[in-house]
Short mmCIF file of C-alpha atoms and ligand atoms in Angstrom, two decimals:
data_model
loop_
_atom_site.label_atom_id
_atom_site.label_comp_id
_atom_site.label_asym_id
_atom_site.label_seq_id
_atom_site.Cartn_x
_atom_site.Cartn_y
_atom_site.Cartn_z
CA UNK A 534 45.44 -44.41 38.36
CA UNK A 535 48.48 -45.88 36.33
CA UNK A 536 52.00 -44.69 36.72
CA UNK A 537 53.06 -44.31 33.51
CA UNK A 538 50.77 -41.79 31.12
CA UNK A 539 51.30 -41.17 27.26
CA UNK A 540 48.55 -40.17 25.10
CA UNK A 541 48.14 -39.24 21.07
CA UNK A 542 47.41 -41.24 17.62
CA UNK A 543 47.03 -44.71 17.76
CA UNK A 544 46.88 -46.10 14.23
CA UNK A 545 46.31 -49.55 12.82
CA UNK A 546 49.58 -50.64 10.64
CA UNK A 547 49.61 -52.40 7.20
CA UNK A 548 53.17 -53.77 6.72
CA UNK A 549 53.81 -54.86 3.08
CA UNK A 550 55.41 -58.15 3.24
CA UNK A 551 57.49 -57.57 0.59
CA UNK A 552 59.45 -54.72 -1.69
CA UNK A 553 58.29 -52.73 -3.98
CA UNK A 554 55.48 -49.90 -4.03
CA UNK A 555 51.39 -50.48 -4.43
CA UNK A 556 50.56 -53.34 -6.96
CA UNK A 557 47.63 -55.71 -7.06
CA UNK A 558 48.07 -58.48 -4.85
CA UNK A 559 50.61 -57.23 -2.78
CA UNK A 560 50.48 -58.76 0.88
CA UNK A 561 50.64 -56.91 4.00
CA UNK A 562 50.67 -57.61 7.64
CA UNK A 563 48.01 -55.84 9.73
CA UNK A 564 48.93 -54.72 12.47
CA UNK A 565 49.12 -51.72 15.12
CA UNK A 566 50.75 -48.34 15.43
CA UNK A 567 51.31 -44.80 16.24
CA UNK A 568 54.00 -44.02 19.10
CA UNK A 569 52.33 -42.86 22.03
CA UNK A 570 49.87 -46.06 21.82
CA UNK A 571 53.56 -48.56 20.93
CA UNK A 572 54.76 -46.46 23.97
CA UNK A 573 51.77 -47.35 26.44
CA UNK A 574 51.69 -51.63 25.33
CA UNK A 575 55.51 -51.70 25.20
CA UNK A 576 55.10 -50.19 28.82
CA UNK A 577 52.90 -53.06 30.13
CA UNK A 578 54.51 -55.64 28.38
CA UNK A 579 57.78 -54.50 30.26
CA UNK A 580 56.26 -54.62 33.84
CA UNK A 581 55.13 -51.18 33.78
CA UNK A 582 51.64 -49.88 34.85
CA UNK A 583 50.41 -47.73 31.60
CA UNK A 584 47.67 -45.57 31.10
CA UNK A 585 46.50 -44.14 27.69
CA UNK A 586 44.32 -41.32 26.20
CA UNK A 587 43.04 -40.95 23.00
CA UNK A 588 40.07 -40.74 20.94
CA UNK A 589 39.43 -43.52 18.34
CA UNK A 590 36.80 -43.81 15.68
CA UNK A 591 33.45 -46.07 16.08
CA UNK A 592 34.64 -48.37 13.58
CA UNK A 593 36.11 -51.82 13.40
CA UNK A 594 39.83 -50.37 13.47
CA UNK A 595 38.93 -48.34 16.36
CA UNK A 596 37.80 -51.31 17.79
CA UNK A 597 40.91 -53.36 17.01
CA UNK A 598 42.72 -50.86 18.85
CA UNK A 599 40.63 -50.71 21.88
CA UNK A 600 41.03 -55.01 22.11
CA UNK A 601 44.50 -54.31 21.71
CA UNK A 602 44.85 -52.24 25.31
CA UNK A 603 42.73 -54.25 27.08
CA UNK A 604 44.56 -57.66 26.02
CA UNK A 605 47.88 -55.48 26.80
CA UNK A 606 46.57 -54.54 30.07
CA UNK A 607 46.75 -50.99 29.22
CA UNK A 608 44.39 -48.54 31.18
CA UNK A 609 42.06 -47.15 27.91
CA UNK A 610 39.27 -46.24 30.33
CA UNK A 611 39.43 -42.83 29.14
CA UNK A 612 39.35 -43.26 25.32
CA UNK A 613 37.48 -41.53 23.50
CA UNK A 614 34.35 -43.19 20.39
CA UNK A 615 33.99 -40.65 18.54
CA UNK A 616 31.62 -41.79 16.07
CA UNK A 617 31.76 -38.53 13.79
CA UNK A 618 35.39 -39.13 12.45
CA UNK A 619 37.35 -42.36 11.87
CA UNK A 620 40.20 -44.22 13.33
CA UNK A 621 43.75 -43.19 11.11
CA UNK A 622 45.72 -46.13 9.50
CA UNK A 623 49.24 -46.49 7.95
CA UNK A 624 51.16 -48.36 5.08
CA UNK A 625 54.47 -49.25 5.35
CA UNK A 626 55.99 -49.81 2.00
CA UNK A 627 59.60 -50.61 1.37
CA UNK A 628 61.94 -50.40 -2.02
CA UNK A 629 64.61 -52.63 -0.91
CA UNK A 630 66.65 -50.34 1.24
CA UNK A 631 63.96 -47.55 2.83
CA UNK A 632 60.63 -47.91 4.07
CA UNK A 633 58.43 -45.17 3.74
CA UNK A 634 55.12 -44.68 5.69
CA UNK A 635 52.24 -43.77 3.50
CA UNK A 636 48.95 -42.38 6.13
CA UNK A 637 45.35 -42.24 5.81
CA UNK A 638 44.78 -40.53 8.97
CA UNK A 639 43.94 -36.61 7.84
CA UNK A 640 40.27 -35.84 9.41
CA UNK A 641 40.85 -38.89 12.51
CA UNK A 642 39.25 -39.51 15.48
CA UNK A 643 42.42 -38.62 17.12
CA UNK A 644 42.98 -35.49 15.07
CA UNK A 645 40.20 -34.49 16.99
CA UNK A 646 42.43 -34.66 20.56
CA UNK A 647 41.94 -31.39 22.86
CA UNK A 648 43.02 -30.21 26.30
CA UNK A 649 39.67 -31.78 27.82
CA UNK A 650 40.58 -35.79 26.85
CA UNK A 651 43.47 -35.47 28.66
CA UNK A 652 42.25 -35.54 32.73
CA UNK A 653 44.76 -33.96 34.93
CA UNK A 654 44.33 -36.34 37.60
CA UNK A 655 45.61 -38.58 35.69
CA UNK A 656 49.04 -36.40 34.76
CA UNK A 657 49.14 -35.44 38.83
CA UNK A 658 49.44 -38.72 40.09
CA UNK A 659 51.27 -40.53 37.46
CA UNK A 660 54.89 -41.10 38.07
CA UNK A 661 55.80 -40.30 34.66
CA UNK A 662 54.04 -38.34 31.29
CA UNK A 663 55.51 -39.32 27.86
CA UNK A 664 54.30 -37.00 25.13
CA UNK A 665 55.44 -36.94 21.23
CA UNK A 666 56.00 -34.37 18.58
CA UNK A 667 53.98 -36.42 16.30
CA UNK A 668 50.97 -35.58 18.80
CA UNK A 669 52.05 -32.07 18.52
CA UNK A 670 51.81 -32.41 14.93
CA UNK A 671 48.64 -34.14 14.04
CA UNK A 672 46.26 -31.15 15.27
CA UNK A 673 45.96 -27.42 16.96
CA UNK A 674 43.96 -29.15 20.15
CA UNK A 675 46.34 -31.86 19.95
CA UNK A 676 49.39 -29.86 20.50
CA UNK A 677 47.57 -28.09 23.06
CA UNK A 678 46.78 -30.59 25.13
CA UNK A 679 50.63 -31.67 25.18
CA UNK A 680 51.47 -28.34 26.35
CA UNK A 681 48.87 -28.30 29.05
CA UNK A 682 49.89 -32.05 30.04
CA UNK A 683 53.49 -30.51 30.40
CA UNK A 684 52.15 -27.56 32.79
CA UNK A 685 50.11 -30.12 34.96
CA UNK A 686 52.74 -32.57 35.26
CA UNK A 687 55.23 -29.65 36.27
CA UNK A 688 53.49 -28.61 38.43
CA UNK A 689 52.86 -31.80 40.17
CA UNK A 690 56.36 -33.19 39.84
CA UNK A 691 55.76 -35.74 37.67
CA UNK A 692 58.61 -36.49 35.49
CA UNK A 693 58.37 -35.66 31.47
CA UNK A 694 59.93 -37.45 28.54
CA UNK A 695 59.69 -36.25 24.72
CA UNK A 696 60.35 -37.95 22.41
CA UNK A 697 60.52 -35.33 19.27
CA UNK A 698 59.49 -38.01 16.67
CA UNK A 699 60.02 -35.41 13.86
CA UNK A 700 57.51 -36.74 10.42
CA UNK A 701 58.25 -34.49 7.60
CA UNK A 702 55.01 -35.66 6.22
CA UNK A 703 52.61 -34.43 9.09
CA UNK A 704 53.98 -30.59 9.28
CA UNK A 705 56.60 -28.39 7.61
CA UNK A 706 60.46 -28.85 8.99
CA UNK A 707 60.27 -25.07 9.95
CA UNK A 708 57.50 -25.42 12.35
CA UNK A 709 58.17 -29.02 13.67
CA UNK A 710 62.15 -27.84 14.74
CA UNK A 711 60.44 -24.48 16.32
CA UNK A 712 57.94 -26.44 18.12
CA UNK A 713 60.08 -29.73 18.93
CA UNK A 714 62.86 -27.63 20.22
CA UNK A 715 60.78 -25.03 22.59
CA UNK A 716 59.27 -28.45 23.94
CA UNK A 717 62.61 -30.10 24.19
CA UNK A 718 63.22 -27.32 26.90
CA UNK A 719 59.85 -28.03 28.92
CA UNK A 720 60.74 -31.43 29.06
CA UNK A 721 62.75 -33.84 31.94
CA UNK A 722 64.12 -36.14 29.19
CA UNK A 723 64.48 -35.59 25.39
CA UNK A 724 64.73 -38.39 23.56
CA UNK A 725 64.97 -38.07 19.73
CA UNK A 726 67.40 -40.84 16.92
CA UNK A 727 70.39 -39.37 15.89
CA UNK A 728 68.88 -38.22 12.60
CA UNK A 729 66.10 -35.68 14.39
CA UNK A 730 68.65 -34.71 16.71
CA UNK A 731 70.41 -33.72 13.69
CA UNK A 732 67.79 -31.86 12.36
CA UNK A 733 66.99 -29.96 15.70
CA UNK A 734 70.37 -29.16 16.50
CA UNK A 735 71.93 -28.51 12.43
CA UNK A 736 74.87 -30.32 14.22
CA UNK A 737 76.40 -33.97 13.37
CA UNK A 738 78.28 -35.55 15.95
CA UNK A 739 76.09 -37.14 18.57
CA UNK A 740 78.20 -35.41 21.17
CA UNK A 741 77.34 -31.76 20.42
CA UNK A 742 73.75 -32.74 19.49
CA UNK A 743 73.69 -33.98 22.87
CA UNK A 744 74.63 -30.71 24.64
CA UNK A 745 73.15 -28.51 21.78
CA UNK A 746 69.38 -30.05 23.68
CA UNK A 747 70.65 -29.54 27.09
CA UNK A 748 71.23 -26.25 26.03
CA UNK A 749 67.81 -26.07 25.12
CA UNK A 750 67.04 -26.46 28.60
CA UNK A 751 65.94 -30.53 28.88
CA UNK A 752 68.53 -31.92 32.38
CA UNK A 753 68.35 -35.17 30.31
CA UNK A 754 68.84 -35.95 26.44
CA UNK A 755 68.91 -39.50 25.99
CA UNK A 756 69.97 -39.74 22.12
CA UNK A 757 69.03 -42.92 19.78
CA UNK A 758 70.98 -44.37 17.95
CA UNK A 759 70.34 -47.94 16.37
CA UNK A 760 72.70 -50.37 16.59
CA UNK A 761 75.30 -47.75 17.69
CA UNK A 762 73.65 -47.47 20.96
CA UNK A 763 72.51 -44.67 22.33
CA UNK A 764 74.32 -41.47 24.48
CA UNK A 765 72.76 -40.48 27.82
CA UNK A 766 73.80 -36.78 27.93
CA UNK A 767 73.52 -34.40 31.33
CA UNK A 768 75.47 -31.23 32.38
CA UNK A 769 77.83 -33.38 34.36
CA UNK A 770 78.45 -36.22 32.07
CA UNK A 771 77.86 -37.98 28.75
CA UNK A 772 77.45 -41.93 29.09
CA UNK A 773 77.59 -43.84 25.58
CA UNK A 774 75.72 -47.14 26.28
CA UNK A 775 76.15 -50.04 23.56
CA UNK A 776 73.63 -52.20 21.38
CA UNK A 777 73.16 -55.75 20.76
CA UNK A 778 74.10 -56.53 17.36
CA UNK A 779 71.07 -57.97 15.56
CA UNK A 780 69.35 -58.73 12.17
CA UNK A 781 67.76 -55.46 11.44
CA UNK A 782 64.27 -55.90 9.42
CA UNK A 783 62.02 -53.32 10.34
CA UNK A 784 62.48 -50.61 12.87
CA UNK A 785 59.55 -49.45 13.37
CA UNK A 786 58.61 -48.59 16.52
CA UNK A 787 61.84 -49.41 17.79
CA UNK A 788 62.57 -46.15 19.05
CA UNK A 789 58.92 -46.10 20.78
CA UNK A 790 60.24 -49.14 22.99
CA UNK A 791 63.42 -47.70 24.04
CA UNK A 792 61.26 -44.86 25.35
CA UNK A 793 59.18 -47.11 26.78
CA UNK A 794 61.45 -49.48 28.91
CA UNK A 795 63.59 -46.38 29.66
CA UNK A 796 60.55 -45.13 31.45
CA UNK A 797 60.04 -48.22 33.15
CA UNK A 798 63.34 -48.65 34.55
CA UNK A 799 63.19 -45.06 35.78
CA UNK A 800 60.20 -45.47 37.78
CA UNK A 801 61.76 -48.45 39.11
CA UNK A 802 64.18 -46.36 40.71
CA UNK A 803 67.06 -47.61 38.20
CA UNK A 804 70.57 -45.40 37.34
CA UNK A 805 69.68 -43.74 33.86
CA UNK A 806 73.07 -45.77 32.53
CA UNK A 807 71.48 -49.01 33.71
CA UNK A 808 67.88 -47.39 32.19
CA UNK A 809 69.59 -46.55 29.13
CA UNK A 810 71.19 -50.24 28.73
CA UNK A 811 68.23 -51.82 29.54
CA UNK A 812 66.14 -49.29 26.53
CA UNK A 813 68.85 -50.48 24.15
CA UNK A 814 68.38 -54.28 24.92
CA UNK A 815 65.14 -54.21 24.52
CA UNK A 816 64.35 -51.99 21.71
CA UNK A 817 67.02 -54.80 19.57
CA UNK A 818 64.08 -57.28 19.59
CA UNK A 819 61.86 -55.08 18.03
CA UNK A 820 63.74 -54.06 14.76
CA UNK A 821 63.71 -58.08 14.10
CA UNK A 822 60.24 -58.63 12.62
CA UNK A 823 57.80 -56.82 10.82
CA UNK A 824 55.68 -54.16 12.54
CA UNK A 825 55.57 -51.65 15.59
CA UNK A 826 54.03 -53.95 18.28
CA UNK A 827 54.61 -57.67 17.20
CA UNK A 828 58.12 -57.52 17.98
CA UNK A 829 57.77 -55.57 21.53
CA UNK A 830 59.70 -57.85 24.27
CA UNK A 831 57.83 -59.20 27.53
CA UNK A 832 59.97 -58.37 30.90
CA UNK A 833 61.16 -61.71 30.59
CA UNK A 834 62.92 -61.71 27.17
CA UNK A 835 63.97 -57.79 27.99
CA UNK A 836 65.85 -58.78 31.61
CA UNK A 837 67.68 -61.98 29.11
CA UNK A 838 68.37 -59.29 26.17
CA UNK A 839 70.28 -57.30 28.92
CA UNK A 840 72.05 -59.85 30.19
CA UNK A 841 73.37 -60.53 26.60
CA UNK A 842 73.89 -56.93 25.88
CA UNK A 843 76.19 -56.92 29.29
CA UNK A 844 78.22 -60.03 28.28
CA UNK A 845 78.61 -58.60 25.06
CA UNK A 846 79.92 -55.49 26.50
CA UNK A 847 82.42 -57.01 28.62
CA UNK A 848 83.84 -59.49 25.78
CA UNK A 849 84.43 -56.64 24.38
CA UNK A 850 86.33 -54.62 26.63
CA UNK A 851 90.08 -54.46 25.96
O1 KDG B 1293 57.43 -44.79 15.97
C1 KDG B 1293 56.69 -45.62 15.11
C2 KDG B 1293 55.56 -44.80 14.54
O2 KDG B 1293 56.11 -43.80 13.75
C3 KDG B 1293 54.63 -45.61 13.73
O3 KDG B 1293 54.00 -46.60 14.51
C4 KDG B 1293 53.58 -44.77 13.03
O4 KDG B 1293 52.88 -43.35 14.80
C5 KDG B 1293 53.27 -43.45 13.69
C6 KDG B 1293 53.51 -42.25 12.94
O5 KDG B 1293 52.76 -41.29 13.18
O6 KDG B 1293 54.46 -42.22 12.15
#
């Protein structure tokens, strides 16, 4: 059974390739998406051993997505075909400065998600569960199976990281703070960008949105924060750990890969400073190129990102 479990919407991606909203032949890249799924491949691709749960439509996206784990190496053994409801998708489309994603993913396959797709054998023996407020967001069973995940792995003592992932779009503010914050207190690690910590905390400085989520209950807030880096927050310290300082063209996903190679370096027994250091090197590749998955580092490139995010580090140091 793998190590490291995450489970929710996986969604196939259409990137436009250029700015400006819908217009007849406008390109986009296809590609793939939805941040438990980024979560799982960024896993494997980083050395990790990742398991996945979902339920995908019996259609050609569905089976996109299903190539896409096994070419990964993820373990998708317990995905769901459900051939009464489709497989979701997503547009990004940009103006110049923003991007805004645009779904088709009301009525999915993975809407569809209850407490029974998610096998607690699975949550007992993994090392680590990594469970998202857009999961929480996208359906009633949905959000019940993350709670019930959360009990199991608990109870079994295997570590749990949340990653809030607030999307206006998929539920009103009002109930995704309630619900995102009573998680945030279940939880081993919270993990939102500065701008949901923001929101879940009404605070601005990354500091007291840091403690504001311990507070909540969560040992560990690990907060995002781009090219700023990211702080690692527990009752005894804060830790601010740098980024590389890259070409930033779409950051999608980004924030999926920091979770992901956070969790890796975890289960590999590493300091959360070195964990964190290691999230923030390679989650710089992925804001690079267009789309959530393309730009996901292998081990390889990740272990040389980190090396250049140390050197970095000490060249600057006064
Ligand atoms: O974190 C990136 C995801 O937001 C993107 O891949 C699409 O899962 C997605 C969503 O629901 O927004």
């Amino acid at each position: 059974m793998p190590e490291i479990v995450s489970f929710g919407e996986p969604l196939v991606e259409f990137n436009a390739e250029s700015v400006g909203g819908p217009r007849p032949g406008a390109l986009y890249s296809t590609g793939f998406g939805g941040d438990s799924s980024n979560f799982a491949v960024a896993v494997s691709r980083l050395g990790g051993d990742a398991g996945y749960l979902s339920r995908v439509g019996d259609d050609g996206f569905g089976r996109m997505l299903l190539e896409l784990w096994k070419t990964e190496g993820v373990d998708a053994g317990h995905v769901v075909v459900d051939p009464g409801h489709p497989t979701g998708v997503y547009f990004i489309l940009r103006d110049g400065t923003t991007a805004e994603f645009v779904y088709r993913r009301c009525g999915s396959a993975a809407a569809q998600l209850t407490p029974d797709d998610v096998p607690p054998d699975w949550i007992e023996n993994a090392r680590l569960l990594h469970v998202t407020g857009i999961t929480q967001a996208i359906g009633r069973g949905s959000c019940d199976a993350v709670f019930q995940a959360i009990d199991v792995a608990r109870a079994a003592g295997t570590t749990v990281t949340y990653d809030p992932n607030i999307r206006p779009q998929l539920w009103p503010l009002h109930e995704a703070r309630a619900v995102t914050r009573y998680t945030a207190g279940m939880c081993d690690v919270v993990m939102p960008n500065l701008e949901e910590g923001r929101l879940l905390t009404g605070r601005e400085d990354p500091h007291d949105i840091a403690d504001e989520l311990l507070e909540l209950g969560a040992p560990m807030a690990v907060l995002k924060m781009g090219s700023a880096g990211a702080v690692v927050a527990t009752a005894r310290e804060h830790v601010r750990v740098p980024a590389l300082q890259v070409r930033a063209t779409d950051p999608t996903g980004a924030g999926d890969t920091f979770n992901a190679a956070f969790a890796v370096a975890l289960v590999e027994g590493r300091a959360v400073a070195d964990a964190a250091r290691f999230a923030s090197a390679a989650a710089s590749h992925v804001v690079q190129g267009l789309g959530a998955v393309n730009q996901i580092p292998r081990r390889r490139l990740a272990d040389r990102l980190l090396g250049e995010l140390t050197a970095a580090d000490a060249r600057a140091e006064p």
